[in-house]
Amino acid sequence: MSRIDLHLHSTHSDGSLRPSDVLRLAEKARVTALAITDHDITSGLPEAMSAGEELGIEVIPGVEISSFDGRSELHILGYCLDWKDPLLNERLGTLRASRHRRNPLIIERLRAAGLDVTYEEVRALAGTESVGRPHIAQLLMQKKYVSTAKEAFDRYLAEGKAAYVARELPPPDEAIRWIREAKGVAVLAHPTWVKTSGEGLRTCVTELKEAGLGGVEVHYSTHSKSQTASYLDLAQRLGLLITGGSDFHGVTKPDIEVGSGRGDLRVHPRLLAPLKEAAARL
Ligand SMILES: [Zn+2]
Ligand SMILES: [Zn+2]
């Protein structure tokens, strides 16, 4: 049963596998097309594309941009965009710099809470310049302060917990504009993150559509059947594209597999053509 996966992370952000290794897992999972959507960065795409050519998997250029609407952190996926666009990459660079400023502050707070951790240790463990909270969670696991990444977030790292530090994020309409200006299609990732439902969710997504949003990630690893149905209904009512992906990260989200999520995810290959057609019209 062929499938696609339009939401995957690599070592270029907070995933644990290199882009070429993600592609190899995709081949095993019979994924025919995919998008590497690293957080606020496009540097993993050349490796993904050459691995894709080798393995016969279509690689759609992608990115996932973090934004904040005053209430919820919203992630905006960008597809089929001109990922070499200098302005886009400059904007993403500024966004990454704000994350770099945040990590040492998180470590300071963990230390203030009595945990023996240093930023150097997190960087060594991450093995990349792109350090994120999942790496900090991994360090807390290694040092036996917690037994799972989820526990690290629940006890220390999540919003409202002792070591939470807010990031300076652009509003979602700005993230959408960045993607549009790079000739990409903007899609709302994991809509469960929108901290409102029913009419409120509809209003939020309608406003995002007015700002240029092109689609909704209807199919997602952690969506229940009823959530999938309600996001599908919302996308169809608003005339938005339907996309889907696993949000694979490797060891930091060990229950999520490339292509199949928690086992029951299947993103149909027929969703790809409308996305590419929308991008070609931009
Ligand atoms: Zn996300
Ligand atoms: Zn993601």
CSV table of C-alpha atoms in Angstrom, one decimal, residues 73-280:
chain,number,residue,atom,x,y,z
A,73,GLU,CA,2.2,28.3,19.3
A,74,LEU,CA,1.2,27.5,15.7
A,75,HIS,CA,3.5,25.7,13.3
A,76,ILE,CA,3.2,26.6,9.6
A,77,LEU,CA,4.5,24.1,7.1
A,78,GLY,CA,5.8,25.4,3.8
A,79,TYR,CA,5.8,23.1,0.7
A,80,CYS,CA,7.2,23.3,-2.8
A,81,LEU,CA,8.9,26.5,-1.9
A,82,ASP,CA,12.0,28.1,-3.4
A,83,TRP,CA,14.2,26.9,-0.5
A,84,LYS,CA,17.3,28.6,-1.8
A,85,ASP,CA,15.5,32.0,-1.7
A,86,PRO,CA,18.0,34.3,0.2
A,87,LEU,CA,15.3,36.4,1.9
A,88,LEU,CA,13.5,33.2,3.2
A,89,ASN,CA,16.8,31.9,4.6
A,90,GLU,CA,17.7,35.2,6.2
A,91,ARG,CA,14.3,35.3,7.9
A,92,LEU,CA,14.7,31.7,9.1
A,93,GLY,CA,18.2,32.5,10.4
A,94,THR,CA,16.8,35.3,12.6
A,95,LEU,CA,14.2,32.9,14.0
A,96,ARG,CA,16.9,30.3,14.8
A,97,ALA,CA,19.0,32.9,16.6
A,98,SER,CA,16.0,33.4,19.0
A,99,ARG,CA,16.0,29.7,19.8
A,100,HIS,CA,19.8,29.8,20.5
A,101,ARG,CA,19.2,32.6,22.9
A,102,ARG,CA,16.5,30.6,24.6
A,103,ASN,CA,18.4,27.3,25.3
A,104,PRO,CA,21.0,28.7,27.8
A,105,LEU,CA,18.1,30.3,29.7
A,106,ILE,CA,16.3,27.0,29.9
A,107,ILE,CA,19.5,25.4,31.3
A,108,GLU,CA,19.9,28.2,33.8
A,109,ARG,CA,16.4,27.5,35.1
A,110,LEU,CA,17.0,23.7,35.3
A,111,ARG,CA,20.1,24.4,37.3
A,112,ALA,CA,18.2,26.8,39.6
A,113,ALA,CA,15.8,23.9,40.1
A,114,GLY,CA,18.7,21.8,41.4
A,115,LEU,CA,19.5,19.7,38.2
A,116,ASP,CA,23.2,19.2,37.3
A,117,VAL,CA,23.1,20.0,33.6
A,118,THR,CA,25.2,22.3,31.4
A,119,TYR,CA,24.6,23.8,27.9
A,120,GLU,CA,27.9,22.2,26.8
A,121,GLU,CA,26.4,18.8,27.6
A,122,VAL,CA,23.3,19.5,25.5
A,123,ARG,CA,25.3,20.7,22.6
A,124,ALA,CA,27.6,17.6,22.7
A,125,LEU,CA,24.6,15.3,22.8
A,126,ALA,CA,22.8,17.1,20.0
A,127,GLY,CA,25.9,17.0,17.8
A,128,THR,CA,24.4,19.9,15.7
A,129,GLU,CA,24.2,23.6,16.0
A,130,SER,CA,20.4,23.3,15.9
A,131,VAL,CA,19.7,22.5,19.5
A,132,GLY,CA,16.1,22.2,20.6
A,133,ARG,CA,14.1,21.2,23.7
A,134,PRO,CA,14.0,17.5,22.7
A,135,HIS,CA,17.8,17.5,23.1
A,136,ILE,CA,17.5,18.9,26.6
A,137,ALA,CA,14.8,16.3,27.3
A,138,GLN,CA,17.2,13.6,26.1
A,139,LEU,CA,20.0,14.9,28.4
A,140,LEU,CA,17.5,14.8,31.4
A,141,MET,CA,16.8,11.1,30.5
A,142,GLN,CA,20.5,10.3,30.2
A,143,LYS,CA,21.1,11.8,33.6
A,144,LYS,CA,18.1,9.8,35.0
A,145,TYR,CA,16.2,12.9,36.1
A,146,VAL,CA,13.3,11.6,34.1
A,147,SER,CA,12.6,8.3,32.4
A,148,THR,CA,10.9,9.6,29.2
A,149,ALA,CA,11.0,12.7,27.0
A,150,LYS,CA,7.4,13.2,27.8
A,151,GLU,CA,8.1,13.3,31.5
A,152,ALA,CA,10.9,15.9,30.9
A,153,PHE,CA,8.3,18.2,29.2
A,154,ASP,CA,5.6,17.5,31.7
A,155,ARG,CA,7.8,18.2,34.7
A,156,TYR,CA,10.2,20.9,33.4
A,157,LEU,CA,10.1,22.0,29.8
A,158,ALA,CA,6.4,22.6,28.8
A,159,GLU,CA,4.7,25.9,29.0
A,160,GLY,CA,4.0,26.8,32.6
A,161,LYS,CA,6.7,24.5,34.1
A,162,ALA,CA,9.8,25.5,36.0
A,163,ALA,CA,12.2,25.6,33.1
A,164,TYR,CA,9.9,27.0,30.4
A,165,VAL,CA,11.2,30.0,28.5
A,166,ALA,CA,9.0,31.6,25.9
A,167,ARG,CA,10.5,32.3,22.4
A,168,GLU,CA,10.2,35.4,20.4
A,169,LEU,CA,8.1,34.1,17.5
A,170,PRO,CA,6.5,35.8,14.5
A,171,PRO,CA,2.7,35.9,14.2
A,172,PRO,CA,1.4,33.1,11.9
A,173,ASP,CA,0.4,35.6,9.2
A,174,GLU,CA,4.0,36.6,8.9
A,175,ALA,CA,5.2,33.0,8.7
A,176,ILE,CA,2.6,32.4,6.0
A,177,ARG,CA,3.8,35.5,4.1
A,178,TRP,CA,7.5,34.3,4.3
A,179,ILE,CA,6.4,31.0,2.7
A,180,ARG,CA,4.3,32.7,0.1
A,181,GLU,CA,7.0,35.1,-0.9
A,182,ALA,CA,9.3,32.1,-1.4
A,183,LYS,CA,6.6,30.7,-3.8
A,184,GLY,CA,5.5,28.0,-1.4
A,185,VAL,CA,2.2,26.6,-0.1
A,186,ALA,CA,1.6,27.3,3.6
A,187,VAL,CA,-0.2,24.6,5.6
A,188,LEU,CA,-1.3,24.6,9.3
A,189,ALA,CA,0.6,21.8,11.0
A,190,HIS,CA,-1.1,19.6,13.7
A,191,PRO,CA,-4.2,21.8,14.2
A,192,THR,CA,-4.7,20.3,17.7
A,193,TRP,CA,-2.2,22.9,18.9
A,194,VAL,CA,-4.8,25.6,18.2
A,195,LYS,CA,-6.0,26.2,21.8
A,196,THR,CA,-9.6,26.6,20.8
A,197,SER,CA,-12.1,24.3,19.1
A,198,GLY,CA,-15.4,24.4,17.2
A,199,GLU,CA,-16.3,27.9,16.1
A,200,GLY,CA,-13.0,29.4,17.6
A,201,LEU,CA,-10.9,27.0,15.5
A,202,ARG,CA,-12.9,27.8,12.4
A,203,THR,CA,-12.4,31.5,13.0
A,204,CYS,CA,-8.7,31.0,13.5
A,205,VAL,CA,-8.2,29.0,10.4
A,206,THR,CA,-10.4,31.4,8.4
A,207,GLU,CA,-8.2,34.2,9.4
A,208,LEU,CA,-5.1,32.2,8.5
A,209,LYS,CA,-6.7,31.5,5.1
A,210,GLU,CA,-7.2,35.3,4.6
A,211,ALA,CA,-3.5,35.7,5.4
A,212,GLY,CA,-2.7,33.2,2.6
A,213,LEU,CA,-2.9,29.8,4.2
A,214,GLY,CA,-3.4,27.1,1.6
A,215,GLY,CA,-4.0,23.9,3.5
A,216,VAL,CA,-4.5,22.0,6.8
A,217,GLU,CA,-2.6,19.0,8.0
A,218,VAL,CA,-5.6,16.8,8.4
A,219,HIS,CA,-3.8,13.4,8.7
A,220,TYR,CA,-1.3,13.3,11.6
A,221,SER,CA,0.2,10.6,13.9
A,222,THR,CA,-1.6,11.6,17.0
A,223,HIS,CA,-5.0,12.6,15.6
A,224,SER,CA,-8.0,10.5,16.7
A,225,LYS,CA,-10.5,9.4,14.1
A,226,SER,CA,-12.9,12.1,15.2
A,227,GLN,CA,-10.2,14.8,15.1
A,228,THR,CA,-9.2,13.8,11.6
A,229,ALA,CA,-12.9,13.9,10.5
A,230,SER,CA,-13.4,17.3,12.0
A,231,TYR,CA,-10.2,18.8,10.4
A,232,LEU,CA,-11.2,17.2,7.1
A,233,ASP,CA,-14.6,18.9,7.3
A,234,LEU,CA,-13.0,22.2,8.2
A,235,ALA,CA,-10.6,22.1,5.3
A,236,GLN,CA,-13.3,21.1,2.8
A,237,ARG,CA,-15.7,23.8,4.0
A,238,LEU,CA,-13.0,26.5,3.7
A,239,GLY,CA,-11.7,25.2,0.4
A,240,LEU,CA,-8.2,24.4,1.8
A,241,LEU,CA,-5.9,21.6,0.7
A,242,ILE,CA,-5.6,18.5,2.8
A,243,THR,CA,-2.1,17.2,3.7
A,244,GLY,CA,-0.7,14.8,6.2
A,245,GLY,CA,2.5,13.5,7.8
A,246,SER,CA,4.0,11.6,10.7
A,247,ASP,CA,6.1,14.3,12.3
A,248,PHE,CA,8.8,11.7,12.6
A,249,HIS,CA,11.7,12.8,14.9
A,250,GLY,CA,13.6,9.5,15.5
A,251,VAL,CA,14.6,8.8,19.1
A,252,THR,CA,13.0,11.9,20.6
A,253,LYS,CA,9.5,10.6,19.6
A,254,PRO,CA,10.2,6.9,19.6
A,255,ASP,CA,6.5,5.9,19.1
A,256,ILE,CA,6.3,7.6,15.7
A,257,GLU,CA,7.4,5.8,12.5
A,258,VAL,CA,8.1,7.2,9.1
A,259,GLY,CA,5.1,6.8,6.9
A,260,SER,CA,2.8,5.1,9.5
A,261,GLY,CA,3.0,7.3,12.6
A,262,ARG,CA,1.7,5.2,15.5
A,263,GLY,CA,0.8,2.4,13.0
A,264,ASP,CA,-2.5,3.6,11.7
A,265,LEU,CA,-1.5,6.7,9.7
A,266,ARG,CA,-1.7,6.5,5.9
A,267,VAL,CA,-1.4,9.7,3.8
A,268,HIS,CA,-2.7,8.9,0.4
A,269,PRO,CA,-0.5,9.7,-2.6
A,270,ARG,CA,-3.5,11.4,-4.4
A,271,LEU,CA,-3.1,14.4,-2.0
A,272,LEU,CA,0.2,15.4,-3.6
A,273,ALA,CA,-1.0,16.6,-7.0
A,274,PRO,CA,-3.3,19.3,-5.7
A,275,LEU,CA,-0.5,20.6,-3.5
A,276,LYS,CA,1.9,20.8,-6.4
A,277,GLU,CA,-0.7,22.4,-8.6
A,278,ALA,CA,-1.4,25.0,-6.0
A,279,ALA,CA,2.3,25.8,-5.8
A,280,ALA,CA,2.6,26.0,-9.6
